[in-house]
Amino acid sequence: AAKAEGRNRSCYFTLSMQEQAQTRMRLVNDLHLALDQSQFTLDFQPIVDLSSGRIVKAETLLRWHHPVRGLVSPNEFIPLAEETGIIRSIGDWVFCEATRQVAEWRRQYGLDIQVSVNISPAQLRHEGLDHAFWRSHLDTLGLSPRQVIVEITEGLLIDSGDERIQRQLDAFREAGMQVALDDFGTGYSSLSYLRKFNIDFLKIDQSFVANLSADGPDLALCEAVILLAHKLGLRVVAEGIESREQYELLAAAGCDYGQGYLFARPLAPVDFEPLLANGTDLRPGPG
Ligand code: C2E
Ligand code: MG
Ligand code: MG
Ligand code: MG
């Protein structure tokens, strides 16, 4: 009986592995069509200056509207796009569309907000990442490279050669763009990255913000990171601010910028625009 059971188990295991592989294959196939069939859209999440509550930047977040499955999370499809190399054409589309949108907002509202775009490990690792193409796209739009921030995650820096990454990041900066280190604090050697790579912003990962309290250890960590960043001439963005308490603790700690549901969710352009038109202070009112 034990033997039969064992066989059954391994049978279930194999089946579910097979199902997973099939689901994955299907998603990869669908991903190939997604660009041509205009299934991607961009959301923009406001990043506010914590001392004024005003929107100074917007992070671009990719959305895939799958014809059958509905909205698929980037956490699910970005890894697939990376493994298969599709991320390169998707990444170019994101960059072009995000910068086009912000150039339009600048014209319409006369505002100087910066747009940040997430860049994948697979995009950076690719030697042919076309800085010249990106630059000429900005020229065509009449958008200064100073308005563009590229966000890279710590994770990606681990498994790639330092030198090549360094060169890629320097190429962005030589072109006049700025670089943000995303999800800071979650990697293996966060501090050594600060020494090795030329960056402009550091984004404190939302896992540190989630557990912030006046007497907890995460406040000490955030305070120390902010102090360190400022000493190195970097600006700090805190991610995932959901409560008034988190906002107040971070502002008191001297954090420069913040983003999170407390201020606004990631928004479709049509929902983002009213915030631009009013020059809104997104901080919560007293009480
Ligand atoms: P990320 O770059 O760290 O983006 C922040 C994530 O936190 C977003 O998830 C955002 O919706 C979410 N978020 C914002 N405020 C809050 C909050 O107050 N509370 C909580 N719990 N979450 C908040 P999203 O949109 O699901 O994106 C997940 C990840 O997918 C991103 O993490 C980024 O690594 C990746 N991603 C998104 N768009 C792109 C893209 O265009 N290209 C690449 N390569 N990666 C992308
Ligand atoms: Mg990001
Ligand atoms: Mg992040
Ligand atoms: Mg993240």
GROMACS .gro file of C-alpha atoms and ligand atoms in nm:
model
  336
    1ALA     CA    1   0.000   0.000   0.000
    2ALA     CA    2   0.285   0.229   0.090
    3LYS     CA    3   0.441   0.163  -0.246
    4ALA     CA    4   0.119   0.238  -0.434
    5GLU     CA    5   0.073   0.554  -0.233
    6GLY     CA    6   0.426   0.660  -0.313
    7ARG     CA    7   0.363   0.605  -0.681
    8ASN     CA    8   0.045   0.808  -0.664
    9ARG     CA    9   0.220   1.090  -0.492
   10SER     CA   10   0.492   1.114  -0.748
   11CYS     CA   11   0.219   1.097  -1.010
   12TYR     CA   12   0.037   1.399  -0.863
   13PHE     CA   13   0.365   1.580  -0.836
   14THR     CA   14   0.448   1.520  -1.199
   15LEU     CA   15   0.104   1.623  -1.313
   16SER     CA   16   0.108   1.950  -1.130
   17MET     CA   17   0.458   2.024  -1.254
   18GLN     CA   18   0.335   1.955  -1.603
   19GLU     CA   19   0.035   2.183  -1.552
   20GLN     CA   20   0.258   2.458  -1.424
   21ALA     CA   21   0.486   2.421  -1.721
   22GLN     CA   22   0.188   2.436  -1.956
   23THR     CA   23   0.045   2.746  -1.793
   24ARG     CA   24   0.386   2.902  -1.823
   25MET     CA   25   0.420   2.807  -2.190
   26ARG     CA   26   0.080   2.950  -2.266
   27LEU     CA   27   0.165   3.277  -2.091
   28VAL     CA   28   0.492   3.301  -2.280
   29ASN     CA   29   0.308   3.252  -2.609
   30ASP     CA   30   0.051   3.513  -2.513
   31LEU     CA   31   0.328   3.750  -2.408
   32HIS     CA   32   0.469   3.736  -2.760
   33LEU     CA   33   0.139   3.874  -2.893
   34ALA     CA   34   0.074   4.125  -2.619
   35LEU     CA   35   0.276   4.414  -2.763
   36ASP     CA   36   0.134   4.384  -3.116
   37GLN     CA   37  -0.218   4.355  -2.981
   38SER     CA   38  -0.181   4.659  -2.755
   39GLN     CA   39  -0.256   4.469  -2.435
   40PHE     CA   40  -0.013   4.673  -2.226
   41THR     CA   41  -0.094   4.997  -2.050
   42LEU     CA   42   0.099   5.210  -1.806
   43ASP     CA   43  -0.007   5.325  -1.464
   44PHE     CA   44   0.168   5.615  -1.295
   45GLN     CA   45   0.209   5.642  -0.921
   46PRO     CA   46   0.275   5.987  -0.774
   47ILE     CA   47   0.597   6.036  -0.579
   48VAL     CA   48   0.557   6.330  -0.344
   49ASP     CA   49   0.799   6.569  -0.183
   50LEU     CA   50   0.738   6.483   0.182
   51SER     CA   51   0.784   6.839   0.300
   52SER     CA   52   0.526   6.992   0.064
   53GLY     CA   53   0.304   6.698  -0.034
   54ARG     CA   54   0.338   6.795  -0.399
   55ILE     CA   55   0.392   6.553  -0.682
   56VAL     CA   56   0.747   6.581  -0.808
   57LYS     CA   57   0.787   6.245  -0.980
   58ALA     CA   58   0.584   5.956  -1.110
   59GLU     CA   59   0.683   5.589  -1.121
   60THR     CA   60   0.577   5.402  -1.433
   61LEU     CA   61   0.419   5.063  -1.360
   62LEU     CA   62   0.341   4.824  -1.643
   63ARG     CA   63  -0.003   4.658  -1.669
   64TRP     CA   64  -0.089   4.359  -1.886
   65HIS     CA   65  -0.456   4.316  -1.973
   66HIS     CA   66  -0.473   3.953  -2.077
   67PRO     CA   67  -0.770   3.880  -2.306
   68VAL     CA   68  -0.878   3.576  -2.099
   69ARG     CA   69  -0.709   3.604  -1.761
   70GLY     CA   70  -0.768   3.974  -1.712
   71LEU     CA   71  -0.505   4.177  -1.532
   72VAL     CA   72  -0.182   3.981  -1.482
   73SER     CA   73   0.062   4.107  -1.218
   74PRO     CA   74   0.405   4.226  -1.333
   75ASN     CA   75   0.546   4.004  -1.059
   76GLU     CA   76   0.416   3.711  -1.263
   77PHE     CA   77   0.495   3.813  -1.621
   78ILE     CA   78   0.813   4.022  -1.589
   79PRO     CA   79   1.020   3.716  -1.489
   80LEU     CA   80   0.884   3.529  -1.794
   81ALA     CA   81   0.958   3.822  -2.020
   82GLU     CA   82   1.312   3.830  -1.878
   83GLU     CA   83   1.378   3.460  -1.929
   84THR     CA   84   1.260   3.471  -2.287
   85GLY     CA   85   1.422   3.799  -2.384
   86ILE     CA   86   1.087   3.961  -2.472
   87ILE     CA   87   1.162   4.212  -2.197
   88ARG     CA   88   1.383   4.405  -2.436
   89SER     CA   89   1.106   4.506  -2.674
   90ILE     CA   90   0.862   4.550  -2.385
   91GLY     CA   91   1.118   4.764  -2.205
   92ASP     CA   92   1.169   4.987  -2.509
   93TRP     CA   93   0.792   5.029  -2.538
   94VAL     CA   94   0.760   5.121  -2.170
   95PHE     CA   95   1.037   5.379  -2.201
   96CYS     CA   96   0.894   5.537  -2.516
   97GLU     CA   97   0.535   5.544  -2.389
   98ALA     CA   98   0.621   5.671  -2.039
   99THR     CA   99   0.836   5.955  -2.170
  100ARG     CA  100   0.578   6.043  -2.435
  101GLN     CA  101   0.313   6.072  -2.165
  102VAL     CA  102   0.526   6.290  -1.940
  103ALA     CA  103   0.629   6.515  -2.229
  104GLU     CA  104   0.259   6.566  -2.302
  105TRP     CA  105   0.184   6.647  -1.936
  106ARG     CA  106   0.468   6.899  -1.934
  107ARG     CA  107   0.318   7.076  -2.233
  108GLN     CA  108  -0.038   7.065  -2.098
  109TYR     CA  109   0.027   7.153  -1.736
  110GLY     CA  110   0.364   7.330  -1.747
  111LEU     CA  111   0.496   7.101  -1.475
  112ASP     CA  112   0.846   6.967  -1.430
  113ILE     CA  113   0.773   6.623  -1.294
  114GLN     CA  114   1.028   6.348  -1.347
  115VAL     CA  115   0.925   6.007  -1.472
  116SER     CA  116   1.088   5.692  -1.343
  117VAL     CA  117   1.100   5.368  -1.537
  118ASN     CA  118   1.187   5.024  -1.403
  119ILE     CA  119   1.469   4.852  -1.589
  120SER     CA  120   1.510   4.478  -1.581
  121PRO     CA  121   1.830   4.286  -1.519
  122ALA     CA  122   1.792   4.127  -1.862
  123GLN     CA  123   1.775   4.470  -2.025
  124LEU     CA  124   2.091   4.590  -1.855
  125ARG     CA  125   2.282   4.270  -1.913
  126HIS     CA  126   2.217   4.298  -2.283
  127GLU     CA  127   2.518   4.473  -2.432
  128GLY     CA  128   2.309   4.620  -2.707
  129LEU     CA  129   2.083   4.824  -2.477
  130ASP     CA  130   2.035   5.112  -2.708
  131HIS     CA  131   2.119   5.430  -2.520
  132ALA     CA  132   2.149   5.616  -2.849
  133PHE     CA  133   1.795   5.515  -2.947
  134TRP     CA  134   1.660   5.626  -2.608
  135ARG     CA  135   1.845   5.957  -2.632
  136SER     CA  136   1.718   6.032  -2.978
  137HIS     CA  137   1.366   5.943  -2.866
  138LEU     CA  138   1.396   6.205  -2.590
  139ASP     CA  139   1.526   6.459  -2.843
  140THR     CA  140   1.228   6.396  -3.066
  141LEU     CA  141   0.995   6.452  -2.772
  142GLY     CA  142   1.181   6.764  -2.665
  143LEU     CA  143   1.213   6.610  -2.318
  144SER     CA  144   1.528   6.673  -2.118
  145PRO     CA  145   1.705   6.357  -2.000
  146ARG     CA  146   1.703   6.521  -1.656
  147GLN     CA  147   1.332   6.437  -1.643
  148VAL     CA  148   1.404   6.066  -1.660
  149ILE     CA  149   1.505   5.827  -1.382
  150VAL     CA  150   1.587   5.463  -1.439
  151GLU     CA  151   1.514   5.230  -1.147
  152ILE     CA  152   1.729   4.924  -1.107
  153THR     CA  153   1.691   4.663  -0.837
  154GLU     CA  154   1.966   4.555  -0.606
  155GLY     CA  155   1.906   4.194  -0.696
  156LEU     CA  156   2.020   4.241  -1.049
  157LEU     CA  157   2.355   4.375  -0.944
  158ILE     CA  158   2.443   4.057  -0.765
  159ASP     CA  159   2.458   3.812  -1.050
  160SER     CA  160   2.606   4.034  -1.317
  161GLY     CA  161   2.960   4.149  -1.359
  162ASP     CA  162   3.014   4.473  -1.174
  163GLU     CA  163   3.207   4.633  -1.455
  164ARG     CA  164   2.944   4.586  -1.719
  165ILE     CA  165   2.669   4.715  -1.491
  166GLN     CA  166   2.886   5.010  -1.400
  167ARG     CA  167   2.930   5.092  -1.768
  168GLN     CA  168   2.559   5.066  -1.839
  169LEU     CA  169   2.467   5.289  -1.547
  170ASP     CA  170   2.733   5.540  -1.639
  171ALA     CA  171   2.596   5.550  -1.994
  172PHE     CA  172   2.255   5.652  -1.859
  173ARG     CA  173   2.413   5.919  -1.644
  174GLU     CA  174   2.636   6.047  -1.923
  175ALA     CA  175   2.320   6.082  -2.130
  176GLY     CA  176   2.183   6.305  -1.851
  177MET     CA  177   1.940   6.060  -1.694
  178GLN     CA  178   1.935   5.977  -1.323
  179VAL     CA  179   1.956   5.637  -1.158
  180ALA     CA  180   1.763   5.505  -0.858
  181LEU     CA  181   1.848   5.192  -0.661
  182ASP     CA  182   1.510   5.020  -0.606
  183ASP     CA  183   1.405   4.793  -0.317
  184PHE     CA  184   1.705   4.904  -0.114
  185GLY     CA  185   1.788   4.687   0.185
  186THR     CA  186   1.663   4.358   0.045
  187GLY     CA  187   1.981   4.252  -0.137
  188TYR     CA  188   2.285   4.076   0.001
  189SER     CA  189   2.537   4.355  -0.007
  190SER     CA  190   2.345   4.680  -0.020
  191LEU     CA  191   2.624   4.884   0.129
  192SER     CA  192   2.891   4.777  -0.116
  193TYR     CA  193   2.664   4.881  -0.405
  194LEU     CA  194   2.663   5.234  -0.268
  195ARG     CA  195   3.038   5.237  -0.294
  196LYS     CA  196   3.063   5.077  -0.636
  197PHE     CA  197   2.791   5.239  -0.837
  198ASN     CA  198   2.713   5.597  -0.922
  199ILE     CA  199   2.350   5.652  -0.833
  200ASP     CA  200   2.126   5.948  -0.754
  201PHE     CA  201   1.837   5.805  -0.552
  202LEU     CA  202   1.790   5.527  -0.308
  203LYS     CA  203   1.445   5.374  -0.264
  204ILE     CA  204   1.385   5.220   0.078
  205ASP     CA  205   1.203   4.893   0.023
  206GLN     CA  206   0.842   4.882   0.133
  207SER     CA  207   0.910   4.591   0.371
  208PHE     CA  208   1.094   4.835   0.599
  209VAL     CA  209   0.813   5.092   0.578
  210ALA     CA  210   0.540   4.834   0.647
  211ASN     CA  211   0.655   4.774   1.005
  212LEU     CA  212   0.753   5.128   1.099
  213SER     CA  213   0.661   5.232   1.449
  214ALA     CA  214   0.796   5.492   1.686
  215ASP     CA  215   0.965   5.233   1.908
  216GLY     CA  216   1.044   4.952   1.662
  217PRO     CA  217   1.374   4.855   1.499
  218ASP     CA  218   1.269   4.949   1.147
  219LEU     CA  219   1.260   5.317   1.237
  220ALA     CA  220   1.624   5.300   1.342
  221LEU     CA  221   1.709   5.127   1.014
  222CYS     CA  222   1.526   5.387   0.805
  223GLU     CA  223   1.685   5.674   0.996
  224ALA     CA  224   2.033   5.529   0.950
  225VAL     CA  225   1.978   5.465   0.577
  226ILE     CA  226   1.854   5.822   0.526
  227LEU     CA  227   2.154   5.965   0.713
  228LEU     CA  228   2.396   5.749   0.518
  229ALA     CA  229   2.237   5.835   0.183
  230HIS     CA  230   2.250   6.207   0.257
  231LYS     CA  231   2.617   6.183   0.356
  232LEU     CA  232   2.681   6.024   0.017
  233GLY     CA  233   2.488   6.299  -0.161
  234LEU     CA  234   2.189   6.080  -0.251
  235ARG     CA  235   1.818   6.153  -0.215
  236VAL     CA  236   1.586   5.904  -0.054
  237VAL     CA  237   1.243   5.779  -0.164
  238ALA     CA  238   1.038   5.564   0.075
  239GLU     CA  239   0.810   5.308  -0.093
  240GLY     CA  240   0.480   5.167   0.027
  241ILE     CA  241   0.368   5.444   0.264
  242GLU     CA  242   0.015   5.345   0.366
  243SER     CA  243  -0.046   5.518   0.698
  244ARG     CA  244  -0.022   5.864   0.841
  245GLU     CA  245   0.210   5.735   1.113
  246GLN     CA  246   0.455   5.592   0.859
  247TYR     CA  247   0.451   5.920   0.668
  248GLU     CA  248   0.510   6.129   0.981
  249LEU     CA  249   0.796   5.911   1.106
  250LEU     CA  250   0.969   5.921   0.767
  251ALA     CA  251   0.921   6.295   0.726
  252ALA     CA  252   1.063   6.352   1.075
  253ALA     CA  253   1.360   6.129   0.984
  254GLY     CA  254   1.439   6.363   0.694
  255CYS     CA  255   1.328   6.133   0.412
  256ASP     CA  256   1.303   6.340   0.092
  257TYR     CA  257   1.028   6.169  -0.106
  258GLY     CA  258   0.757   5.910  -0.061
  259GLN     CA  259   0.508   5.705  -0.255
  260GLY     CA  260   0.230   5.475  -0.140
  261TYR     CA  261  -0.141   5.420  -0.111
  262LEU     CA  262  -0.165   5.695   0.154
  263PHE     CA  263  -0.096   5.951  -0.118
  264ALA     CA  264  -0.224   5.768  -0.426
  265ARG     CA  265  -0.239   5.425  -0.587
  266PRO     CA  266  -0.079   5.366  -0.926
  267LEU     CA  267  -0.321   5.545  -1.162
  268ALA     CA  268  -0.419   5.531  -1.527
  269PRO     CA  269  -0.320   5.858  -1.701
  270VAL     CA  270  -0.680   5.982  -1.709
  271ASP     CA  271  -0.698   5.947  -1.329
  272PHE     CA  272  -0.354   6.098  -1.278
  273GLU     CA  273  -0.433   6.418  -1.465
  274PRO     CA  274  -0.671   6.579  -1.214
  275LEU     CA  275  -0.389   6.563  -0.956
  276LEU     CA  276  -0.160   6.752  -1.193
  277ALA     CA  277  -0.416   7.014  -1.280
  278ASN     CA  278  -0.477   7.109  -0.921
  279GLY     CA  279  -0.116   7.103  -0.800
  280THR     CA  280  -0.261   6.905  -0.515
  281ASP     CA  281  -0.101   6.858  -0.174
  282LEU     CA  282  -0.139   6.482  -0.132
  283ARG     CA  283  -0.058   6.471   0.238
  284PRO     CA  284  -0.347   6.365   0.460
  285GLY     CA  285  -0.524   6.651   0.636
  286PRO     CA  286  -0.488   6.703   1.012
  287GLY     CA  287  -0.667   6.448   1.232
  288C2E     P1  288   0.861   4.818  -0.776
  288C2E     O1  289   0.935   4.886  -0.883
  288C2E     O2  290   0.927   4.810  -0.643
  288C2E     O3  291   0.722   4.896  -0.767
  288C2E     C1  292   0.650   4.920  -0.649
  288C2E     C2  293   0.536   4.823  -0.630
  288C2E     O4  294   0.469   4.853  -0.508
  288C2E     C3  295   0.427   4.831  -0.738
  288C2E     O5  296   0.373   4.700  -0.757
  288C2E     C4  297   0.323   4.923  -0.671
  288C2E     O6  298   0.193   4.907  -0.725
  288C2E     C5  299   0.332   4.875  -0.530
  288C2E     N1  300   0.286   4.976  -0.433
  288C2E     C6  301   0.286   5.110  -0.444
  288C2E     N2  302   0.241   5.170  -0.330
  288C2E     C7  303   0.212   5.069  -0.244
  288C2E     C8  304   0.161   5.067  -0.108
  288C2E     O7  305   0.135   5.169  -0.044
  288C2E     N3  306   0.146   4.943  -0.053
  288C2E     C9  307   0.176   4.827  -0.119
  288C2E     N4  308   0.156   4.712  -0.055
  288C2E     N5  309   0.223   4.827  -0.246
  288C2E    C10  310   0.242   4.946  -0.308
  288C2E     P2  311   0.338   4.645  -0.903
  288C2E     O8  312   0.280   4.755  -0.987
  288C2E     O9  313   0.260   4.520  -0.885
  288C2E    O10  314   0.481   4.609  -0.962
  288C2E    C11  315   0.560   4.509  -0.905
  288C2E    C12  316   0.700   4.509  -0.958
  288C2E    O11  317   0.701   4.475  -1.097
  288C2E    C13  318   0.771   4.645  -0.950
  288C2E    O12  319   0.822   4.667  -0.820
  288C2E    C14  320   0.879   4.626  -1.053
  288C2E    O13  321   0.989   4.556  -0.997
  288C2E    C15  322   0.811   4.537  -1.157
  288C2E     N6  323   0.767   4.622  -1.271
  288C2E    C16  324   0.656   4.697  -1.284
  288C2E     N7  325   0.654   4.761  -1.404
  288C2E    C17  326   0.769   4.727  -1.467
  288C2E    C18  327   0.828   4.761  -1.595
  288C2E    O14  328   0.777   4.841  -1.675
  288C2E     N8  329   0.948   4.703  -1.625
  288C2E    C19  330   1.012   4.618  -1.539
  288C2E     N9  331   1.128   4.565  -1.575
  288C2E    N10  332   0.960   4.584  -1.418
  288C2E    C20  333   0.841   4.638  -1.383
  289MG      MG  334   1.041   5.056  -0.898
  290MG      MG  335   1.051   4.899  -0.526
  291MG      MG  336   0.979   4.575  -0.602
   0.00000   0.00000   0.00000
